[in-house]
Structure formats: structure tokens, C-alpha cells
Amino acid sequence: MKRIGMLTSGGDCQALNAAMRGVVKTLLNSGEQIEIIGFLDGYRGLIYSKYRMLSGSDFSGILTVGGTILGTSRTPFKTIKDPDEDGLNKVEAMKSNYHKLGLDCLVVLGGNGTHKTANLLSKEGLNVVTLPKTIDNDLWGTDMTFGFQSAVDIATDCIDKIHTTASSHGRIFIVEVMGHKVGWLTLNAGLAGGADIILIPEIPYDLNKIIDAVNLRMKRGSHFTIIAVAEGAISVEDSKLSKKERLKKMEKSKFPSVSYELADQISQATGQEVRVTVPGHTQRGGSPCPYDRVFATRLGAEAGNLILKGEYGFMVGYKSREIVKVSLEDVAGKLKALDPEAGIIKEAKMVGVSFGD
Ligand code: F6P
């Protein structure tokens, strides 16, 4: 008999339910007697003992369902060791609830911040197995996270739709893509959607190079331009500022995001109409794409397998087309950014994509 706690933490994404289903089905299918405790709204549920007893049937019919049946929230790692407003020690509360409930292990689904806390709990002696979720694909130790491919599909669909209207009107369009501090999502959706210019945080942009690329297209007879801009894209000048200086600049800016600032700058420089489209949280919403359903099921199955073998302190990841286990210690606190020298960027440049550099 195994008692398993489960939680989803951080921003949601597609295939969280598919991954949890993969874990539970694997455990049930092994013939092991299991009890599942689903903590509600991320680590908050574990801290404040908010949970539901779940059975196998709760995990039926959820393969294709977006969001998370457990709910989620952000519990920043930065303040995890600080007492809450009532003076409660959050880490001790999590440990105490884990032991009080007699858990054999805790399954945690999350991204970067979530993994830092998972690693902390593991070091504090809890049996933890994690699964890599995020549309940003920025988690160290895995080539891919689930949610990413679904978000690529949605952002690509947005660029596709913008393409037709941009072409009809002969306009410059900016599509702002999520991805936090990295450009995986923007690069992949940008390439899939045939964006002419792709701006990612890993390659700071020079406005003049962007204008040159737009003008070159016009000279060659293309009267519209599609620019895929990562929400974290940054100019060469801003990349030289300290984090504090950058935050100060952003606070003072009249633009809600980098895309609107760029639109203004490009419009002034070219005299052309520039429109901005922000698909925003739609990129995290809806049903997981088939790739993510399969991928999350595979990751979940391996997490179940690790639990059956009693192997803890690992994230289940994906390396060189294999499902692998990676020590939480190796994953926690590291960001997986794009290498500006990566083959995919070189190939994109070969086909004429400008990165504004
Ligand atoms: O980490 C996923 C993500 O969607 C990022 O791409 C984005 O920067 C952030 O979360 C948005 O966070 P929130 O949902 O809290 O607005």
C-alpha cells in the first residue's frame, strides 16, 4: 500500500492532467494498492493542509482536458522560508503535513520555481518525484517540457491568422509570444508561422537591424512583415543595464510591453502602420495537442515506475529522445536558455529570418 500526495504548482499549462493520469494509471495497473491525496492550488494545499482524497476514477477522462484538476498557484521560492502573515513556517508546515498524512511520496508537477521548492523538500527528507511542466521549455535537465508543444501550436496558429490579414492590408504585425526569460516558444512558433523577424531574449536586438530587415522586404516587393517578439525580448542597449535599472525603466515606460514600444519605434522609422497582437494566456489554455498527450503520459508513467521502485529525489525528463530521471539537485535553480549559436538559429538565419542582430 502506498499513499501518494500530488500537487501542481506555478503557471498552468496543457497536459498537467494527462501527466497525473499517467502516474496514477501506472500505479494502479501495477496492482499496487494506492491512496492518492491531491493537494489543492499548488504548495498552498500542502502548507495549509487543503486536499482531496482521490481515486482512480478522478483520473479517467482527463487525458484531453486542459488546466489542472487540482488547481494551481504561485508560491515563490524566494519567500518560501519566510513565515506567512500568521507567522507560520511554510517549510515546516509542508513537512509536518506530509508526515501527518503518512505519505510515502509527493509527486510535484511544475516549472523552475516549483523545482527549487521540490528540491528543498527532498533535501529536508521528503520522498519527492517531479514532472517538468511549462510552456516556456526553460527547465534544465530535460530537452522538452510538456505544455510547450501545445503552446507552439497556439502561437503558430495566431501567427498564421495574422499572416492573412497582414498580407491583405500590407501592414507590419508584431505577435508577442510568451516564454518568460527565454525564446524557445517564440523561435519555434515564429519559424512554424514563417515570421520574417524573430526577437528572443537570448539575442538582444538592434532596432536599426530590424528596420533594415523591414526595408529590405519592401525593396524585394513584400509589402507586409511579421515579427514574432518574445515577451522577454530586449534591446542591445537595455541588455547593458542592471536588473534594477531595467525595472526602473520599465516602470516609467508608457508601453505595456516590449512589443508596443517596438511598434512605436518601427512605425516612426518606417512611416508604416504597425499592429500588435498578444495571444497571452490563450497559449496556456485548452486541450493539450496530441504530442503533449503522448509525452506527458510517458513522463507520468516513468514517474509511477520510480515510485514503485522507491526511487526518489528525481525529475522525470527527456534527453536525446529517451525518458530519463534527473537528480532534483541538478535541475533546481538552473535556467535552460537557447544558445544563440544553436543549429536551429543558424538554419533560421540561412532561410532569411532576421533576429535583429
Ligand atoms: O511560465 C509560464 C508563463 O506563461 C510565462 O510564459 C509567462 O511569462 C508567465 O507564465 C505569466 O504568468 P502569469 O500567469 O502569472 O501571468
CSV table of C-alpha atoms and ligand atoms in Angstrom, one decimal:
chain,number,residue,atom,x,y,z
A,1,MET,CA,0.0,0.0,0.0
A,2,LYS,CA,1.3,3.4,-1.0
A,3,ARG,CA,0.0,6.8,0.0
A,4,ILE,CA,0.8,9.4,-2.6
A,5,GLY,CA,0.5,13.1,-2.4
A,6,MET,CA,0.2,15.1,-5.6
A,7,LEU,CA,0.2,18.8,-6.5
A,8,THR,CA,0.5,21.1,-9.5
A,9,SER,CA,2.3,24.4,-8.9
A,10,GLY,CA,3.1,27.6,-10.8
A,11,GLY,CA,1.5,28.8,-14.0
A,12,ASP,CA,-0.7,26.1,-15.5
A,13,CYS,CA,-0.2,24.6,-19.0
A,14,GLN,CA,-1.7,21.9,-21.2
A,15,ALA,CA,-1.2,18.2,-20.3
A,16,LEU,CA,-0.9,18.6,-16.5
A,17,ASN,CA,-3.9,16.3,-16.2
A,18,ALA,CA,-2.5,13.9,-18.8
A,19,ALA,CA,0.7,13.6,-16.8
A,20,MET,CA,-1.1,13.0,-13.5
A,21,ARG,CA,-3.2,10.4,-15.2
A,22,GLY,CA,-0.1,8.7,-16.5
A,23,VAL,CA,1.3,8.4,-12.9
A,24,VAL,CA,-1.9,7.1,-11.4
A,25,LYS,CA,-2.7,4.6,-14.2
A,26,THR,CA,0.8,3.2,-14.0
A,27,LEU,CA,0.5,2.7,-10.2
A,28,LEU,CA,-3.0,1.2,-10.4
A,29,ASN,CA,-2.0,-1.0,-13.3
A,30,SER,CA,0.9,-2.5,-11.3
A,31,GLY,CA,-1.6,-4.0,-8.9
A,32,GLU,CA,-0.2,-1.9,-6.0
A,33,GLN,CA,-2.8,-0.6,-3.6
A,34,ILE,CA,-2.6,3.1,-3.6
A,35,GLU,CA,-4.2,6.1,-2.0
A,36,ILE,CA,-3.9,9.5,-3.6
A,37,ILE,CA,-4.1,12.8,-1.8
A,38,GLY,CA,-4.5,15.7,-4.2
A,39,PHE,CA,-3.3,19.0,-2.7
A,40,LEU,CA,-5.3,21.9,-3.9
A,41,ASP,CA,-3.7,25.0,-5.5
A,42,GLY,CA,-0.1,24.0,-5.5
A,43,TYR,CA,2.2,24.1,-2.5
A,44,ARG,CA,-0.5,26.2,-0.7
A,45,GLY,CA,-2.5,23.0,-0.4
A,46,LEU,CA,0.4,21.2,1.3
A,47,ILE,CA,1.2,24.2,3.5
A,48,TYR,CA,-2.4,24.7,4.7
A,49,SER,CA,-3.5,21.1,4.6
A,50,LYS,CA,-6.1,21.7,1.8
A,51,TYR,CA,-6.5,18.4,0.0
A,52,ARG,CA,-9.0,15.9,-1.5
A,53,MET,CA,-8.8,12.1,-1.4
A,54,LEU,CA,-8.8,11.0,-5.0
A,55,SER,CA,-9.4,7.6,-6.6
A,56,GLY,CA,-8.6,6.1,-10.0
A,57,SER,CA,-11.9,7.4,-11.4
A,58,ASP,CA,-10.8,11.0,-10.8
A,59,PHE,CA,-8.1,10.4,-13.4
A,60,SER,CA,-10.4,8.9,-16.0
A,61,GLY,CA,-11.4,11.1,-18.9
A,62,ILE,CA,-8.9,13.8,-18.2
A,63,LEU,CA,-6.3,13.0,-20.9
A,64,THR,CA,-7.5,15.7,-23.2
A,65,VAL,CA,-8.6,18.2,-20.5
A,66,GLY,CA,-6.6,21.4,-20.2
A,67,GLY,CA,-5.8,23.1,-16.9
A,68,THR,CA,-5.3,21.1,-13.7
A,69,ILE,CA,-8.0,19.2,-11.7
A,70,LEU,CA,-6.0,20.2,-8.6
A,71,GLY,CA,-5.8,23.9,-9.2
A,72,THR,CA,-2.5,25.7,-9.0
A,73,SER,CA,-0.9,28.9,-7.6
A,74,ARG,CA,2.4,30.6,-7.5
A,75,THR,CA,4.3,30.1,-4.2
A,76,PRO,CA,7.6,32.0,-4.8
A,77,PHE,CA,10.7,30.1,-3.7
A,78,LYS,CA,12.3,33.4,-2.8
A,79,THR,CA,10.0,33.7,0.2
A,80,ILE,CA,9.3,30.1,0.9
A,81,LYS,CA,11.5,30.2,4.1
A,82,ASP,CA,9.8,33.4,5.3
A,83,PRO,CA,7.0,33.0,7.8
A,84,ASP,CA,3.5,33.7,6.4
A,85,GLU,CA,1.3,36.6,7.7
A,86,ASP,CA,0.3,34.5,10.7
A,87,GLY,CA,3.9,33.6,11.5
A,88,LEU,CA,3.6,30.0,10.1
A,89,ASN,CA,6.9,28.4,9.0
A,90,LYS,CA,5.8,27.2,5.5
A,91,VAL,CA,8.6,24.6,5.0
A,92,GLU,CA,8.0,23.0,8.4
A,93,ALA,CA,4.2,23.1,7.7
A,94,MET,CA,4.7,21.2,4.5
A,95,LYS,CA,6.9,18.6,6.2
A,96,SER,CA,4.6,18.2,9.1
A,97,ASN,CA,1.5,17.7,6.8
A,98,TYR,CA,3.4,15.2,4.7
A,99,HIS,CA,4.2,13.2,7.8
A,100,LYS,CA,0.8,13.6,9.4
A,101,LEU,CA,-0.9,12.3,6.3
A,102,GLY,CA,1.5,9.3,6.3
A,103,LEU,CA,2.7,9.9,2.7
A,104,ASP,CA,5.1,7.6,1.1
A,105,CYS,CA,5.9,10.2,-1.5
A,106,LEU,CA,5.0,13.5,-3.1
A,107,VAL,CA,4.5,14.0,-6.8
A,108,VAL,CA,5.1,17.6,-7.9
A,109,LEU,CA,4.3,18.9,-11.3
A,110,GLY,CA,5.9,22.3,-12.1
A,111,GLY,CA,8.4,24.6,-13.7
A,112,ASN,CA,11.5,26.3,-12.4
A,113,GLY,CA,10.3,27.9,-9.2
A,114,THR,CA,8.4,24.7,-8.3
A,115,HIS,CA,11.6,22.6,-8.7
A,116,LYS,CA,13.5,24.7,-6.3
A,117,THR,CA,11.0,24.1,-3.6
A,118,ALA,CA,10.7,20.4,-4.6
A,119,ASN,CA,14.5,20.1,-4.2
A,120,LEU,CA,14.3,21.8,-0.8
A,121,LEU,CA,11.7,19.4,0.4
A,122,SER,CA,13.7,16.5,-0.9
A,123,LYS,CA,16.7,17.7,1.0
A,124,GLU,CA,14.5,18.0,4.0
A,125,GLY,CA,13.9,14.3,3.8
A,126,LEU,CA,10.6,14.0,1.9
A,127,ASN,CA,10.3,11.5,-0.9
A,128,VAL,CA,9.8,13.6,-4.0
A,129,VAL,CA,9.3,12.8,-7.7
A,130,THR,CA,8.7,15.6,-10.1
A,131,LEU,CA,7.4,16.2,-13.7
A,132,PRO,CA,8.5,19.1,-15.9
A,133,LYS,CA,5.7,21.3,-17.0
A,134,THR,CA,5.8,24.7,-18.7
A,135,ILE,CA,5.0,26.3,-22.0
A,136,ASP,CA,8.4,28.1,-21.7
A,137,ASN,CA,10.5,24.9,-22.1
A,138,ASP,CA,13.1,26.6,-19.9
A,139,LEU,CA,13.6,23.8,-17.4
A,140,TRP,CA,17.2,22.5,-17.0
A,141,GLY,CA,17.7,18.7,-17.3
A,142,THR,CA,15.1,18.0,-20.0
A,143,ASP,CA,15.1,18.7,-23.7
A,144,MET,CA,11.4,19.4,-23.5
A,145,THR,CA,8.7,20.2,-21.0
A,146,PHE,CA,5.1,19.2,-21.5
A,147,GLY,CA,2.8,22.1,-22.5
A,148,PHE,CA,5.5,23.5,-24.8
A,149,GLN,CA,4.3,21.8,-28.0
A,150,SER,CA,0.7,22.8,-27.3
A,151,ALA,CA,1.7,26.4,-26.8
A,152,VAL,CA,3.8,26.3,-30.0
A,153,ASP,CA,0.7,25.2,-31.8
A,154,ILE,CA,-1.4,28.0,-30.4
A,155,ALA,CA,1.2,30.7,-31.0
A,156,THR,CA,1.7,29.4,-34.5
A,157,ASP,CA,-2.0,29.4,-35.2
A,158,CYS,CA,-2.1,33.1,-34.1
A,159,ILE,CA,0.8,34.0,-36.4
A,160,ASP,CA,-0.9,32.1,-39.3
A,161,LYS,CA,-4.1,34.1,-38.8
A,162,ILE,CA,-2.2,37.4,-38.6
A,163,HIS,CA,-0.4,36.5,-41.8
A,164,THR,CA,-3.5,36.7,-43.9
A,165,THR,CA,-4.7,40.0,-42.6
A,166,ALA,CA,-1.2,41.5,-42.6
A,167,SER,CA,-0.9,40.5,-46.2
A,168,SER,CA,-4.4,41.9,-47.1
A,169,HIS,CA,-3.6,45.3,-45.5
A,170,GLY,CA,0.1,45.5,-46.3
A,171,ARG,CA,0.9,46.1,-42.6
A,172,ILE,CA,3.7,45.3,-40.2
A,173,PHE,CA,2.5,43.0,-37.5
A,174,ILE,CA,4.1,42.1,-34.2
A,175,VAL,CA,2.9,39.0,-32.5
A,176,GLU,CA,4.0,38.9,-28.8
A,177,VAL,CA,4.7,35.3,-27.6
A,178,MET,CA,5.1,34.2,-24.0
A,179,GLY,CA,8.2,32.4,-22.8
A,180,HIS,CA,9.2,34.4,-19.7
A,181,LYS,CA,13.0,34.9,-20.0
A,182,VAL,CA,13.7,32.6,-22.9
A,183,GLY,CA,12.9,32.4,-26.5
A,184,TRP,CA,12.0,28.7,-27.2
A,185,LEU,CA,8.4,29.3,-27.8
A,186,THR,CA,8.9,32.4,-29.9
A,187,LEU,CA,11.6,30.8,-32.0
A,188,ASN,CA,9.5,27.6,-32.7
A,189,ALA,CA,6.2,29.4,-33.3
A,190,GLY,CA,8.0,32.1,-35.3
A,191,LEU,CA,9.7,29.5,-37.6
A,192,ALA,CA,6.5,27.4,-37.9
A,193,GLY,CA,4.5,30.5,-38.8
A,194,GLY,CA,7.0,31.9,-41.2
A,195,ALA,CA,7.8,35.0,-39.3
A,196,ASP,CA,10.2,37.3,-41.1
A,197,ILE,CA,11.8,38.7,-37.9
A,198,ILE,CA,12.1,36.8,-34.6
A,199,LEU,CA,13.2,38.6,-31.5
A,200,ILE,CA,14.3,36.5,-28.5
A,201,PRO,CA,15.9,37.4,-25.1
A,202,GLU,CA,19.0,35.3,-25.9
A,203,ILE,CA,19.8,37.6,-28.8
A,204,PRO,CA,19.5,41.3,-27.9
A,205,TYR,CA,18.1,43.2,-30.8
A,206,ASP,CA,19.3,46.4,-32.6
A,207,LEU,CA,16.4,48.5,-33.8
A,208,ASN,CA,18.3,49.6,-36.9
A,209,LYS,CA,18.7,46.0,-37.9
A,210,ILE,CA,15.0,45.4,-37.6
A,211,ILE,CA,14.3,48.5,-39.7
A,212,ASP,CA,16.8,47.3,-42.3
A,213,ALA,CA,15.1,43.9,-42.4
A,214,VAL,CA,11.6,45.5,-42.9
A,215,ASN,CA,13.0,47.9,-45.6
A,216,LEU,CA,14.8,45.0,-47.4
A,217,ARG,CA,11.5,43.1,-47.6
A,218,MET,CA,9.7,46.2,-49.1
A,219,LYS,CA,12.5,46.6,-51.6
A,220,ARG,CA,12.1,43.0,-52.6
A,221,GLY,CA,8.3,43.6,-53.1
A,222,SER,CA,6.9,42.2,-49.9
A,223,HIS,CA,4.5,44.8,-48.6
A,224,PHE,CA,3.9,43.2,-45.2
A,225,THR,CA,6.2,41.9,-42.4
A,226,ILE,CA,5.5,39.5,-39.5
A,227,ILE,CA,7.6,40.0,-36.4
A,228,ALA,CA,7.4,37.4,-33.6
A,229,VAL,CA,8.6,39.0,-30.4
A,230,ALA,CA,9.3,37.1,-27.2
A,231,GLU,CA,7.7,38.8,-24.2
A,232,GLY,CA,11.3,38.9,-22.7
A,233,ALA,CA,13.0,40.3,-25.8
A,234,ILE,CA,15.5,43.0,-25.1
A,235,SER,CA,17.4,45.7,-27.0
A,236,VAL,CA,21.2,45.7,-27.1
A,237,GLU,CA,21.1,49.0,-25.0
A,238,ASP,CA,18.8,47.6,-22.4
A,239,SER,CA,20.8,44.4,-22.1
A,240,LYS,CA,23.6,46.5,-20.8
A,241,LEU,CA,21.5,47.9,-17.9
A,242,SER,CA,21.5,46.3,-14.5
A,243,LYS,CA,18.3,44.4,-13.5
A,244,LYS,CA,17.4,47.3,-11.2
A,245,GLU,CA,17.9,49.9,-13.9
A,246,ARG,CA,15.9,47.9,-16.3
A,247,LEU,CA,13.0,47.5,-13.9
A,248,LYS,CA,13.1,51.3,-13.2
A,249,LYS,CA,12.9,51.9,-17.0
A,250,MET,CA,10.0,49.5,-17.4
A,251,GLU,CA,8.1,51.2,-14.6
A,252,LYS,CA,8.5,54.6,-16.3
A,253,SER,CA,7.6,53.3,-19.7
A,254,LYS,CA,4.3,54.3,-21.3
A,255,PHE,CA,4.2,51.0,-23.1
A,256,PRO,CA,2.6,47.9,-21.6
A,257,SER,CA,5.3,45.6,-23.1
A,258,VAL,CA,8.3,45.5,-25.3
A,259,SER,CA,6.1,44.8,-28.4
A,260,TYR,CA,4.3,48.1,-28.1
A,261,GLU,CA,7.5,50.0,-27.7
A,262,LEU,CA,8.9,48.3,-30.8
A,263,ALA,CA,5.7,49.0,-32.7
A,264,ASP,CA,6.0,52.7,-31.9
A,265,GLN,CA,9.7,52.8,-32.9
A,266,ILE,CA,9.2,50.9,-36.1
A,267,SER,CA,6.2,52.9,-37.1
A,268,GLN,CA,8.2,56.2,-36.6
A,269,ALA,CA,11.2,54.9,-38.5
A,270,THR,CA,9.3,53.4,-41.5
A,271,GLY,CA,6.2,55.6,-41.6
A,272,GLN,CA,4.2,52.3,-41.8
A,273,GLU,CA,1.3,51.1,-39.8
A,274,VAL,CA,2.3,48.6,-37.2
A,275,ARG,CA,-0.2,46.5,-35.2
A,276,VAL,CA,0.4,44.4,-32.1
A,277,THR,CA,-1.3,41.1,-31.3
A,278,VAL,CA,-0.8,39.4,-27.9
A,279,PRO,CA,-2.3,35.9,-27.7
A,280,GLY,CA,-1.3,35.9,-24.0
A,281,HIS,CA,-2.7,33.2,-21.8
A,282,THR,CA,-4.5,31.5,-24.7
A,283,GLN,CA,-1.1,29.9,-25.2
A,284,ARG,CA,-1.5,28.0,-21.9
A,285,GLY,CA,-5.1,27.2,-22.4
A,286,GLY,CA,-7.3,24.5,-23.9
A,287,SER,CA,-6.7,20.9,-24.7
A,288,PRO,CA,-3.2,19.5,-25.0
A,289,CYS,CA,-2.0,18.7,-28.5
A,290,PRO,CA,-1.5,15.0,-29.4
A,291,TYR,CA,2.2,15.3,-28.9
A,292,ASP,CA,1.8,16.6,-25.4
A,293,ARG,CA,-0.7,13.9,-24.5
A,294,VAL,CA,1.7,11.2,-25.5
A,295,PHE,CA,4.7,13.0,-24.0
A,296,ALA,CA,3.0,13.7,-20.6
A,297,THR,CA,1.7,10.1,-20.5
A,298,ARG,CA,5.2,8.8,-21.0
A,299,LEU,CA,6.7,11.1,-18.3
A,300,GLY,CA,3.9,10.2,-15.9
A,301,ALA,CA,4.3,6.5,-16.5
A,302,GLU,CA,8.0,6.7,-15.6
A,303,ALA,CA,7.2,8.8,-12.5
A,304,GLY,CA,4.9,6.0,-11.5
A,305,ASN,CA,7.6,3.5,-12.2
A,306,LEU,CA,10.1,5.3,-10.0
A,307,ILE,CA,7.5,5.4,-7.2
A,308,LEU,CA,7.0,1.6,-7.5
A,309,LYS,CA,10.8,1.1,-7.3
A,310,GLY,CA,11.1,3.6,-4.4
A,311,GLU,CA,13.5,5.9,-6.3
A,312,TYR,CA,13.0,9.4,-5.1
A,313,GLY,CA,14.7,12.8,-5.5
A,314,PHE,CA,14.3,12.8,-9.3
A,315,MET,CA,12.6,14.8,-12.0
A,316,VAL,CA,11.5,12.6,-14.9
A,317,GLY,CA,12.8,14.3,-18.1
A,318,TYR,CA,13.6,13.7,-21.7
A,319,LYS,CA,17.1,13.6,-23.1
A,320,SER,CA,18.2,12.5,-26.6
A,321,ARG,CA,14.7,11.0,-27.3
A,322,GLU,CA,14.7,8.9,-24.1
A,323,ILE,CA,12.7,9.3,-21.0
A,324,VAL,CA,15.2,9.7,-18.2
A,325,LYS,CA,15.5,10.5,-14.5
A,326,VAL,CA,17.5,13.6,-13.5
A,327,SER,CA,18.5,14.4,-9.9
A,328,LEU,CA,16.5,17.3,-8.5
A,329,GLU,CA,19.7,18.8,-7.2
A,330,ASP,CA,20.9,19.1,-10.9
A,331,VAL,CA,17.6,20.7,-12.0
A,332,ALA,CA,16.9,23.2,-9.3
A,333,GLY,CA,17.8,26.8,-9.9
A,334,LYS,CA,19.1,26.5,-13.5
A,335,LEU,CA,17.5,28.1,-16.5
A,336,LYS,CA,17.7,26.4,-19.9
A,337,ALA,CA,18.0,29.2,-22.4
A,338,LEU,CA,18.6,29.0,-26.1
A,339,ASP,CA,22.2,29.0,-27.3
A,340,PRO,CA,22.5,31.9,-29.9
A,341,GLU,CA,24.9,29.6,-31.7
A,342,ALA,CA,22.4,26.7,-31.9
A,343,GLY,CA,21.8,25.0,-35.2
A,344,ILE,CA,18.2,26.0,-35.3
A,345,ILE,CA,19.1,29.6,-35.1
A,346,LYS,CA,21.8,29.3,-37.8
A,347,GLU,CA,19.3,27.5,-40.0
A,348,ALA,CA,16.6,30.1,-39.4
A,349,LYS,CA,19.2,32.8,-40.5
A,350,MET,CA,20.0,30.7,-43.6
A,351,VAL,CA,16.4,30.9,-44.7
A,352,GLY,CA,16.5,34.7,-44.2
A,353,VAL,CA,15.0,35.2,-40.8
A,354,SER,CA,16.3,38.3,-39.1
A,355,PHE,CA,17.0,38.1,-35.3
A,356,GLY,CA,17.6,41.9,-35.2
A,357,ASP,CA,21.3,41.3,-34.6
B,1,F6P,O1,5.8,30.4,-17.1
B,1,F6P,C1,4.6,30.3,-17.9
B,1,F6P,C2,4.2,31.7,-18.3
B,1,F6P,O2,3.0,31.6,-19.1
B,1,F6P,C3,5.2,32.6,-18.9
B,1,F6P,O3,5.4,32.4,-20.3
B,1,F6P,C4,4.7,34.0,-18.6
B,1,F6P,O4,5.7,34.9,-18.5
B,1,F6P,C5,4.1,33.8,-17.2
B,1,F6P,O5,3.8,32.4,-17.1
B,1,F6P,C6,2.8,34.5,-17.0
B,1,F6P,O6,2.4,34.4,-15.7
B,1,F6P,P1,1.0,34.7,-15.1
B,1,F6P,O7,0.1,33.6,-15.5
B,1,F6P,O8,1.3,34.7,-13.6
B,1,F6P,O9,0.6,36.0,-15.6
